[in-house]
Tab-separated table of C-alpha atoms in Angstrom:
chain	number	residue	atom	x	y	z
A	396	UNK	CA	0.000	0.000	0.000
A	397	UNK	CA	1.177	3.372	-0.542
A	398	UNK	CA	2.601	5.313	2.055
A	399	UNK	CA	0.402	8.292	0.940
A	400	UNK	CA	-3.541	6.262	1.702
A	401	UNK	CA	-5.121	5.477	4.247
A	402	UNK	CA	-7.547	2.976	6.224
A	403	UNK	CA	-10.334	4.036	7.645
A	404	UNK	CA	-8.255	2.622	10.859
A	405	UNK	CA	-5.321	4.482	9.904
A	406	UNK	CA	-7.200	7.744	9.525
A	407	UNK	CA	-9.002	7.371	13.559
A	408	UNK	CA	-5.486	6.740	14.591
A	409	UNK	CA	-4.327	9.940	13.179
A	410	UNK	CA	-7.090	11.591	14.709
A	411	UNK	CA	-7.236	10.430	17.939
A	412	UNK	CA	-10.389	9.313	17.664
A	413	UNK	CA	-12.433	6.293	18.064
A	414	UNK	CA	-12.792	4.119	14.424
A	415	UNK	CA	-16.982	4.414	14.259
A	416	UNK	CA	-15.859	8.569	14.810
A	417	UNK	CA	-14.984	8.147	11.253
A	418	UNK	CA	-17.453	6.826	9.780
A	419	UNK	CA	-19.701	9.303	11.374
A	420	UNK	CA	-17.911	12.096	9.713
A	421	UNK	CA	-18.433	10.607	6.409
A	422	UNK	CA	-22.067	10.184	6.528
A	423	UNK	CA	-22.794	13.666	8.405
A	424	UNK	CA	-20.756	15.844	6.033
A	425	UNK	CA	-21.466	13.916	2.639
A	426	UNK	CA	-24.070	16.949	1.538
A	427	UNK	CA	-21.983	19.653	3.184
A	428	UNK	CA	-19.760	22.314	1.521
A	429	UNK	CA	-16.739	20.489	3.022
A	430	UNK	CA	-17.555	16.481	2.774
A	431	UNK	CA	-15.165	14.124	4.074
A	432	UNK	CA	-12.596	12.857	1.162
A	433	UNK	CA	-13.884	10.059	-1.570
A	434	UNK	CA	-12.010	6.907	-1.217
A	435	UNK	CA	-9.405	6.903	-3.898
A	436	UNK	CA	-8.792	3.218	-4.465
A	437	UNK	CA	-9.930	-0.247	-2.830
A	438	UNK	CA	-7.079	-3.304	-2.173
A	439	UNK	CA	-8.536	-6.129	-0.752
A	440	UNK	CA	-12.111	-5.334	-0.187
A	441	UNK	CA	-10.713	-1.795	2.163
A	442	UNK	CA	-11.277	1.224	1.544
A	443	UNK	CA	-8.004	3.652	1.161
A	444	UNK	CA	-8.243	7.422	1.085
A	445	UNK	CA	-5.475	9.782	0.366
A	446	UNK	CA	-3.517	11.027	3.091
A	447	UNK	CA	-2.633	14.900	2.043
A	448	UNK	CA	-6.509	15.193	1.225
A	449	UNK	CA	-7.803	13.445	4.959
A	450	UNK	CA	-4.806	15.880	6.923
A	451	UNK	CA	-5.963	19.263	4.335
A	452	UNK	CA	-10.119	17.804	5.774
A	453	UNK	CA	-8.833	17.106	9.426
A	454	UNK	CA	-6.932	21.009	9.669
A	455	UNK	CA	-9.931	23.061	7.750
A	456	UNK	CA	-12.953	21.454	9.701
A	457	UNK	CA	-10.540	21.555	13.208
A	458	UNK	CA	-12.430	17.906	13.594
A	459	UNK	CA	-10.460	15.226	15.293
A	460	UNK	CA	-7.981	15.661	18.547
A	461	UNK	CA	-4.627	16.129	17.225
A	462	UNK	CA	-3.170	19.228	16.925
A	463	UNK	CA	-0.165	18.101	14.918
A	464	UNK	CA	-1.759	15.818	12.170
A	465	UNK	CA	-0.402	17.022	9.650
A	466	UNK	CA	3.254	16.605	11.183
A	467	UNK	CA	2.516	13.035	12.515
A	468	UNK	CA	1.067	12.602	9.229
A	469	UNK	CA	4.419	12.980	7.264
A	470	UNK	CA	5.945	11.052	10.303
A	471	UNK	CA	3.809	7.979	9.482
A	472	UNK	CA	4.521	8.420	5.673
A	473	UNK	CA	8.257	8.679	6.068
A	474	UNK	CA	8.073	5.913	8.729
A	475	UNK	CA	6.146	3.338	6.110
A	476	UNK	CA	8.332	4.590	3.374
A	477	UNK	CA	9.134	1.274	1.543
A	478	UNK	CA	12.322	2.307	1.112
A	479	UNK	CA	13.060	1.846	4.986
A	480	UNK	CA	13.021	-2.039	4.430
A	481	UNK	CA	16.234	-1.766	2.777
A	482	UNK	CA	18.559	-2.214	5.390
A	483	UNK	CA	21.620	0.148	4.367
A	484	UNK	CA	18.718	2.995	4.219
A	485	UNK	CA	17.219	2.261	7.544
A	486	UNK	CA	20.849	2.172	8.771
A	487	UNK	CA	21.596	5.685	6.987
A	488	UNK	CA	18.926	7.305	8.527
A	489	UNK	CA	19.321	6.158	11.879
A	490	UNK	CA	23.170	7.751	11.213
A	491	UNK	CA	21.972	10.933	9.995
A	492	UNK	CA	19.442	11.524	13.371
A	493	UNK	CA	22.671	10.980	15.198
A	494	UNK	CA	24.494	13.826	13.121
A	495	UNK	CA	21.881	16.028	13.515
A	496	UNK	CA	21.728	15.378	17.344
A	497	UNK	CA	25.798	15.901	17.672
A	498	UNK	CA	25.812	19.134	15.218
A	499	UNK	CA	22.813	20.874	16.426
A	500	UNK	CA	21.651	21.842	12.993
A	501	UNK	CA	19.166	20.745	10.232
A	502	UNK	CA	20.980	18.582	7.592
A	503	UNK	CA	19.168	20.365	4.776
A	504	UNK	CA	20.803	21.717	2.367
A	505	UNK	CA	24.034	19.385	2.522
A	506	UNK	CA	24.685	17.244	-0.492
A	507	UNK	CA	26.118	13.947	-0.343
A	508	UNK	CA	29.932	14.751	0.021
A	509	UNK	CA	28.962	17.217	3.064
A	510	UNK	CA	27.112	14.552	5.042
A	511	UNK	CA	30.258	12.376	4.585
A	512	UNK	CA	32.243	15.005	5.599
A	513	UNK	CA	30.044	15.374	8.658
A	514	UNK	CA	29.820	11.819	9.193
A	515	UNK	CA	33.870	11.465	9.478
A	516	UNK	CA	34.522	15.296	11.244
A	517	UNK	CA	32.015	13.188	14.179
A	518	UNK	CA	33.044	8.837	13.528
A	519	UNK	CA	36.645	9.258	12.323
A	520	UNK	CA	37.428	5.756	13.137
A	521	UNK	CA	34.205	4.591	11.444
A	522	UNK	CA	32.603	3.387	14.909
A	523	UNK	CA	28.640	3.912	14.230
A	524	UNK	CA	28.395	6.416	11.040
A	525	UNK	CA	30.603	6.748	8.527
A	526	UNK	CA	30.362	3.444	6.670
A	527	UNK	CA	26.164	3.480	7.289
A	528	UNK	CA	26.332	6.908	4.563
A	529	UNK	CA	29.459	5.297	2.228
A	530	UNK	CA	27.065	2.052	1.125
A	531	UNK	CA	23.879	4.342	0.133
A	532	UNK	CA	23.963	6.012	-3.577
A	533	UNK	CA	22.125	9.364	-2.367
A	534	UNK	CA	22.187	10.169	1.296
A	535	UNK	CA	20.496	13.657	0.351
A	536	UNK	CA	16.914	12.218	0.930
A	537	UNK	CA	17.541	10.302	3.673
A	538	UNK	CA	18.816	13.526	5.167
A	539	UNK	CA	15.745	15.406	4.423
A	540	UNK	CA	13.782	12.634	6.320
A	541	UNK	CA	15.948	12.803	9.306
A	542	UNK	CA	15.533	16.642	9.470
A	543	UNK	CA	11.614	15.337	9.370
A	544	UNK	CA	11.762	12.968	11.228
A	545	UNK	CA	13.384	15.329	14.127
A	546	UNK	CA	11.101	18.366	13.641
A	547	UNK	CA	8.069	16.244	14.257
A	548	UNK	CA	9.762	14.625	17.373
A	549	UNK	CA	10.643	15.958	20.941
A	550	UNK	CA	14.331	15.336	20.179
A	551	UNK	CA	16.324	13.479	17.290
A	552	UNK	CA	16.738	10.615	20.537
A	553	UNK	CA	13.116	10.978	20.313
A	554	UNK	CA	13.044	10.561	16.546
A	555	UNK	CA	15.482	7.688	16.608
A	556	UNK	CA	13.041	5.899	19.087
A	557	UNK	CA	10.385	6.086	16.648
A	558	UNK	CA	11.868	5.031	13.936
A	559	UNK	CA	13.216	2.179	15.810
A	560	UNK	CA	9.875	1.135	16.929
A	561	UNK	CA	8.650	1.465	13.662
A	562	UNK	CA	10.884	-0.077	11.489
A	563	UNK	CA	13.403	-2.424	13.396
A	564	UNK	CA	13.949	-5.251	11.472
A	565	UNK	CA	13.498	-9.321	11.934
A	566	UNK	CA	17.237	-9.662	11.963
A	567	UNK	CA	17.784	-6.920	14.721
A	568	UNK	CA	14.608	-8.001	16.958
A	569	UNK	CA	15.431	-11.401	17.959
A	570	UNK	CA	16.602	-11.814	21.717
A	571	UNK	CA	15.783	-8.415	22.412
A	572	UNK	CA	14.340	-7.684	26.218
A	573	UNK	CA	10.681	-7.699	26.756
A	574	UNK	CA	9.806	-4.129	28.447
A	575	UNK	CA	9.051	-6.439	31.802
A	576	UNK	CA	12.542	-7.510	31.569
A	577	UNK	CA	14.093	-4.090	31.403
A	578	UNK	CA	12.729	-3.187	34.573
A	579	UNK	CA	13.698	-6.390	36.227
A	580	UNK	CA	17.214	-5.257	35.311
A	581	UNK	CA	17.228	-1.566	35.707
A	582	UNK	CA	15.434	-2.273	39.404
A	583	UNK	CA	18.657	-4.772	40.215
A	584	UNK	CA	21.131	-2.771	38.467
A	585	UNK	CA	20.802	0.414	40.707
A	586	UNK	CA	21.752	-1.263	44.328
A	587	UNK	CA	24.147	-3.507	42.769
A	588	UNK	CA	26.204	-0.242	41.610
A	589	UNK	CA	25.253	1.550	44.607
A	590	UNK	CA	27.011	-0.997	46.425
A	591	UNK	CA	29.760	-1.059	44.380
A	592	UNK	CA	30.786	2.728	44.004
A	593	UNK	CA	33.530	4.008	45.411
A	594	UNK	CA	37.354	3.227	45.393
A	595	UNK	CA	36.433	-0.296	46.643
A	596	UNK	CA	33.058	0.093	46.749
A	597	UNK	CA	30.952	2.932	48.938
A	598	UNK	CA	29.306	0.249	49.989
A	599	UNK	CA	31.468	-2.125	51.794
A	600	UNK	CA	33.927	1.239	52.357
A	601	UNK	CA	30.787	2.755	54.396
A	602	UNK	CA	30.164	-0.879	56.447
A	603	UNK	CA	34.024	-0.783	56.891
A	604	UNK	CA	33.994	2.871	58.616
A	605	UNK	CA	30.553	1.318	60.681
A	606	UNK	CA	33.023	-1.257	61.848
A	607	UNK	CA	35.865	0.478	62.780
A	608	UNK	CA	34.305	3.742	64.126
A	609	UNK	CA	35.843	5.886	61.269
A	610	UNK	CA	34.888	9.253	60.108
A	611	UNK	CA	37.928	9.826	57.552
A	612	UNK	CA	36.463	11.913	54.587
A	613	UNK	CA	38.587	10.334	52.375
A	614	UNK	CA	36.201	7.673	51.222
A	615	UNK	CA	33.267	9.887	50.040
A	616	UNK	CA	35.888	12.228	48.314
A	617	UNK	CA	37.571	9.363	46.304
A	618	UNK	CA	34.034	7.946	45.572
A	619	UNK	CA	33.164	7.595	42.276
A	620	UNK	CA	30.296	5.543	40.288
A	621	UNK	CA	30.733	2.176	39.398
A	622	UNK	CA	30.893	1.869	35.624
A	623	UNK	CA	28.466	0.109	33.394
A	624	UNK	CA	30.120	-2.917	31.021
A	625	UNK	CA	28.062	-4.676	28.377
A	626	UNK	CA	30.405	-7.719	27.718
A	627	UNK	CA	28.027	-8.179	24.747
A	628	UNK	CA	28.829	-4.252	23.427
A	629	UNK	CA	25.676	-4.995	21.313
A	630	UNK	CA	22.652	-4.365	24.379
A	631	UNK	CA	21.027	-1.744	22.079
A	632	UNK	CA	17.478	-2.051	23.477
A	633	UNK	CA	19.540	-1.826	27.317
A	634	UNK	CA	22.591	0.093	27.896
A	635	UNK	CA	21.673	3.675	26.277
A	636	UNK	CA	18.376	3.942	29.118
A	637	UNK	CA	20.827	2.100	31.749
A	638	UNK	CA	23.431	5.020	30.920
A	639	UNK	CA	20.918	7.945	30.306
A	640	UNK	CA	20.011	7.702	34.178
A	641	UNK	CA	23.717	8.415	35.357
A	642	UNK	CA	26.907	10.049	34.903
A	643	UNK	CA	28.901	6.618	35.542
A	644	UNK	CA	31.454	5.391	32.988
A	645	UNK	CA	30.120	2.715	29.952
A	646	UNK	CA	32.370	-0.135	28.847
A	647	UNK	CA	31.463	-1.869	25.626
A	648	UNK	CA	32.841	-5.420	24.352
A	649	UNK	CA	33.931	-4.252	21.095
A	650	UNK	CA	32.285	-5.489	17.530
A	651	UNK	CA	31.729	-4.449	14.109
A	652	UNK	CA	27.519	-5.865	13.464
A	653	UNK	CA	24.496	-4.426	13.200
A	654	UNK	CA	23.885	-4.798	16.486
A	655	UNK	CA	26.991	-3.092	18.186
A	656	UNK	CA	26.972	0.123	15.684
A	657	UNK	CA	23.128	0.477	16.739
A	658	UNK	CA	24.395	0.101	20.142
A	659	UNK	CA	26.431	2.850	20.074
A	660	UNK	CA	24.604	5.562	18.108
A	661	UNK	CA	22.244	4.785	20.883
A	662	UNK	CA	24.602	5.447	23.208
A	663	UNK	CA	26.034	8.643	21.710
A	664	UNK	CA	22.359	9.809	21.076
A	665	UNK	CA	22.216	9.482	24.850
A	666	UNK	CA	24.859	11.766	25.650
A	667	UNK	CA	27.166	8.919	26.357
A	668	UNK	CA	31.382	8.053	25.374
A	669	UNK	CA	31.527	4.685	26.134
A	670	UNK	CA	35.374	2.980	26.116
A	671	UNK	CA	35.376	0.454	23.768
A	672	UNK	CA	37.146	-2.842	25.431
A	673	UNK	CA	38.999	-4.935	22.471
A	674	UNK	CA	37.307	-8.160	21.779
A	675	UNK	CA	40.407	-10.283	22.752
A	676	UNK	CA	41.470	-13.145	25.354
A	677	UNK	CA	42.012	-12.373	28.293
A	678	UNK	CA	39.915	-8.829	28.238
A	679	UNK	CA	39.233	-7.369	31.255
A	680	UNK	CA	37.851	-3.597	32.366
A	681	UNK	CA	39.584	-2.297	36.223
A	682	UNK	CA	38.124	-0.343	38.524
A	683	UNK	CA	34.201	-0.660	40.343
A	684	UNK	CA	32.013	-1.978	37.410
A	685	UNK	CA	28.791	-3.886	37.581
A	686	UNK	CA	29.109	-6.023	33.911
A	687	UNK	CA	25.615	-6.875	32.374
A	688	UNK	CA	25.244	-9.960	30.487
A	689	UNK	CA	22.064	-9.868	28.480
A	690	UNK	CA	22.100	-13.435	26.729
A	691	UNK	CA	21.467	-14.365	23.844
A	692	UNK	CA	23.079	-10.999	22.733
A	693	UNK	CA	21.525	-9.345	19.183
A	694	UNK	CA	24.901	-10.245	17.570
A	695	UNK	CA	24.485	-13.677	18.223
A	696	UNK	CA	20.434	-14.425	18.657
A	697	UNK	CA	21.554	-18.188	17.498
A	698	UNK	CA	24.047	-18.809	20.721
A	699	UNK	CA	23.427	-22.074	21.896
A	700	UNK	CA	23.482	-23.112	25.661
A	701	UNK	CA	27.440	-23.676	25.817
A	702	UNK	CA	28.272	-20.964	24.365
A	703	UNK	CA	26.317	-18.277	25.955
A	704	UNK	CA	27.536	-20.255	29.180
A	705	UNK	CA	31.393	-19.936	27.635
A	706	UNK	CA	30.462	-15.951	28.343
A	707	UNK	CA	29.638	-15.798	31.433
A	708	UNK	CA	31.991	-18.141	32.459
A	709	UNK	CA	34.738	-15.712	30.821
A	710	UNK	CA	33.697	-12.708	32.696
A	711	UNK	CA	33.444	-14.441	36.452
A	712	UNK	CA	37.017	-15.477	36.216
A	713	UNK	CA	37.721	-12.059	35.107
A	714	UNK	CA	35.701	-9.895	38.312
A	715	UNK	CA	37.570	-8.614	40.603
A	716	UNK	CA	36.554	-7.923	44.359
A	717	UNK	CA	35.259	-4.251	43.284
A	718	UNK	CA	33.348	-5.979	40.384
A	719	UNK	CA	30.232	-8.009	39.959
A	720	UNK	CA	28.243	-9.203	36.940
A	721	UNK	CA	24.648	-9.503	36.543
A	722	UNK	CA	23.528	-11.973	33.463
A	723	UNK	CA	19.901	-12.508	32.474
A	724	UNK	CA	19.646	-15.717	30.501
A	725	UNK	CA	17.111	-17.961	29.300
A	726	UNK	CA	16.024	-20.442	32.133
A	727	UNK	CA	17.586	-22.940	29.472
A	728	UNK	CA	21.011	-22.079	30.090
A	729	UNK	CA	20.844	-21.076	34.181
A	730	UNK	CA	17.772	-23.307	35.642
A	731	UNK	CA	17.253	-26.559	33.187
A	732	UNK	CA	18.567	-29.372	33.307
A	733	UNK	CA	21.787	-29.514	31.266
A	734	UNK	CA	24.007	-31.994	29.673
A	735	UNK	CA	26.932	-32.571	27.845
A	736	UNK	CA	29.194	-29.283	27.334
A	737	UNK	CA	26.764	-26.897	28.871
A	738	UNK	CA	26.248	-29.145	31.549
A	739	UNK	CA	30.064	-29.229	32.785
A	740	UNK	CA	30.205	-25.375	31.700
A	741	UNK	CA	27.044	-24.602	33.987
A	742	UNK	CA	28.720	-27.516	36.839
A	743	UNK	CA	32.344	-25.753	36.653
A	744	UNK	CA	30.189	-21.935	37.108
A	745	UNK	CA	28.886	-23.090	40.151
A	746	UNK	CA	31.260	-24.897	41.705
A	747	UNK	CA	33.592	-21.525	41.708
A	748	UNK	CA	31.932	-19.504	44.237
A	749	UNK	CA	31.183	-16.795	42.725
A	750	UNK	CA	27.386	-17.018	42.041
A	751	UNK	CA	25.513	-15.735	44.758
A	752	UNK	CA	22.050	-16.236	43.510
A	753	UNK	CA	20.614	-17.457	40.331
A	754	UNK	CA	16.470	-16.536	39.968
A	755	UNK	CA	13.998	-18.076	37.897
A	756	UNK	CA	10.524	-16.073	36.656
A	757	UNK	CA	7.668	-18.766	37.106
């Protein structure tokens, strides 16, 4: 369907009003001066009506509740936009809100060599944006969407939202956390750090001076916040809210997919440098840092049990005493029963010491 007609669903929706509102309109108004719009084609038994002439009805008869139709109207065009399905595109454009959020400015007006400019003056070493605007032919439109896109949203975070909700693709939605599950983790994530902050952790440094009597300032002006470490680096639907609610440090495992150049255009749309930790054995962030592993991660949706186990496993005999990790995993890989390599893996995990509590959602 074209990205220009409408439903009679699509057109209450726009309105803010209930579907039968519609109809109403177009059987009170059909002898008026100002009738409701004809239907301009049918596709499978529905009626469509053109968008520009429903939005031109909507604004000269003031019916219907939103103020802004006609600029949520072109936001819903630009969001079904065909073109969007092609993934270098919806890639593009999800660069280009980022360079308008870093450079403060509309992207009009820039041809194709300026937004690569742009793109390189901000991602020099091609972390996020510069190789999203080399693979499309003409950037120029894209731009001009983005500068929509933004001007119809609170914020070009807030654009980047929408368009994520609108148009994230099969190949980028698999493992990603249901919005119950993001408040599981952001509810557990905020004492954990809590009680990890500081030069060894305010926590355990503020039962220490309960212990001993103490009243030495030194602790609370050497405290700092415990960083944030996605040992996936790819925890786009996780780390950018996690990181938007402090000022602590952000680690990222380092990667080149989809999934970890979304990550961090998320991330820098947030306001937030994170260090990027190379991808190698033996890798390892220092200092207080609660690590989040968020399994399967979008880079690898396919992980089996072993080898999502082979992560964690990785990062507990890398914590230190001022660390601790906090993995959310499918009751497959922590709870089941388990056999084989995953079974040792999970056997070897516990036998450690270092779990303290594994929980399972009935």
């Amino acid at each position: 369907m074209s990205t220009d007609l409408l439903t009679m669903h699509d057109i209450a929706a726009l309105a803010r009003v209930a579907r039968p509102v519609v109809t109403t309109w177009r059987r009170r108004y059909r002898a008026s001066s100002r009738p409701f719009p004809p239907p301009h084609s049918l596709a499978g038994g529905r009626e469509l009506f053109s968008r520009p002439e429903v939005v031109t009805w909507l604004e000269e008869t003031e019916h219907g509740n939103n103020p802004q139709v006609r600029l949520e109207a072109t936001v819903g065009a630009l969001l079904t936009d065909a073109r969007l399905g092609v993934p270098r595109n919806l890639d593009a454009l999800s660069a280009l809100l980022v360079i308008r959020a870093q450079s403060g400015v509309p992207l009009a007006g820039l041809d194709s060599d300026d937004l690569l400019d742009a793109a390189d003056a901000l991602d020099p070493d091609d972390t996020c944006l510069l190789s999203e605007l080399d693979r499309v032919d003409d950037p120029v439109w894209l731009a001009a969407a983005a500068d929509e896109l933004a001007d119809a949203s609170y914020s070009a975070a807030d654009a980047h939202r929408r368009l994520l909700e609108a148009r994230l693709p099969p190949a980028l939605s698999r493992g990603l956390l249901s919005a119950e599950a993001g408040r599981l983790l952001t509810a557990l994530a905020a004492p954990l750090r809590l009680d990890l902050s500081g030069p060894v952790g305010a926590g355990r440094a503020s039962r220490r001076r309960e212990a001993t009597g103490a009243t030495d300032a030194t602790d609370a002006t050497e405290a700092s916040e415990a960083s944030l470490f996605d040992v996936t680096g790819a925890r786009f639907d996780l780390l950018a809210d996690l990181a938007a609610a402090t000022t602590a440090p952000v680690s990222i495992l380092d990667g080149n997919t989809r999934s970890h150049r979304l990550n961090r255009r998320r991330l820098r749309l947030a306001g937030v440098v994170p260090k990027v930790v190379e991808a190698v054995s033996g890798w390892s962030v220092s200092g207080p840092t609660l690590a989040l592993a968020v399994l399967p991660s979008p880079a690898q949706p396919l992980a089996d049990e072993a080898d999502q186990l082979a992560l964690i496993d990785d990062l507990a005999l890398q914590l230190t005493d001022e660390q601790a990790a906090l993995a959310l995993a499918p009751a497959a890989v922590l709870t089941d029963p388990l056999s084989g390599e995953a079974g040792a893996r999970r056997d070897q995990l516990l036998r450690s010491g270092q779990v303290r509590a594994i929980v399972r959602q009935l």
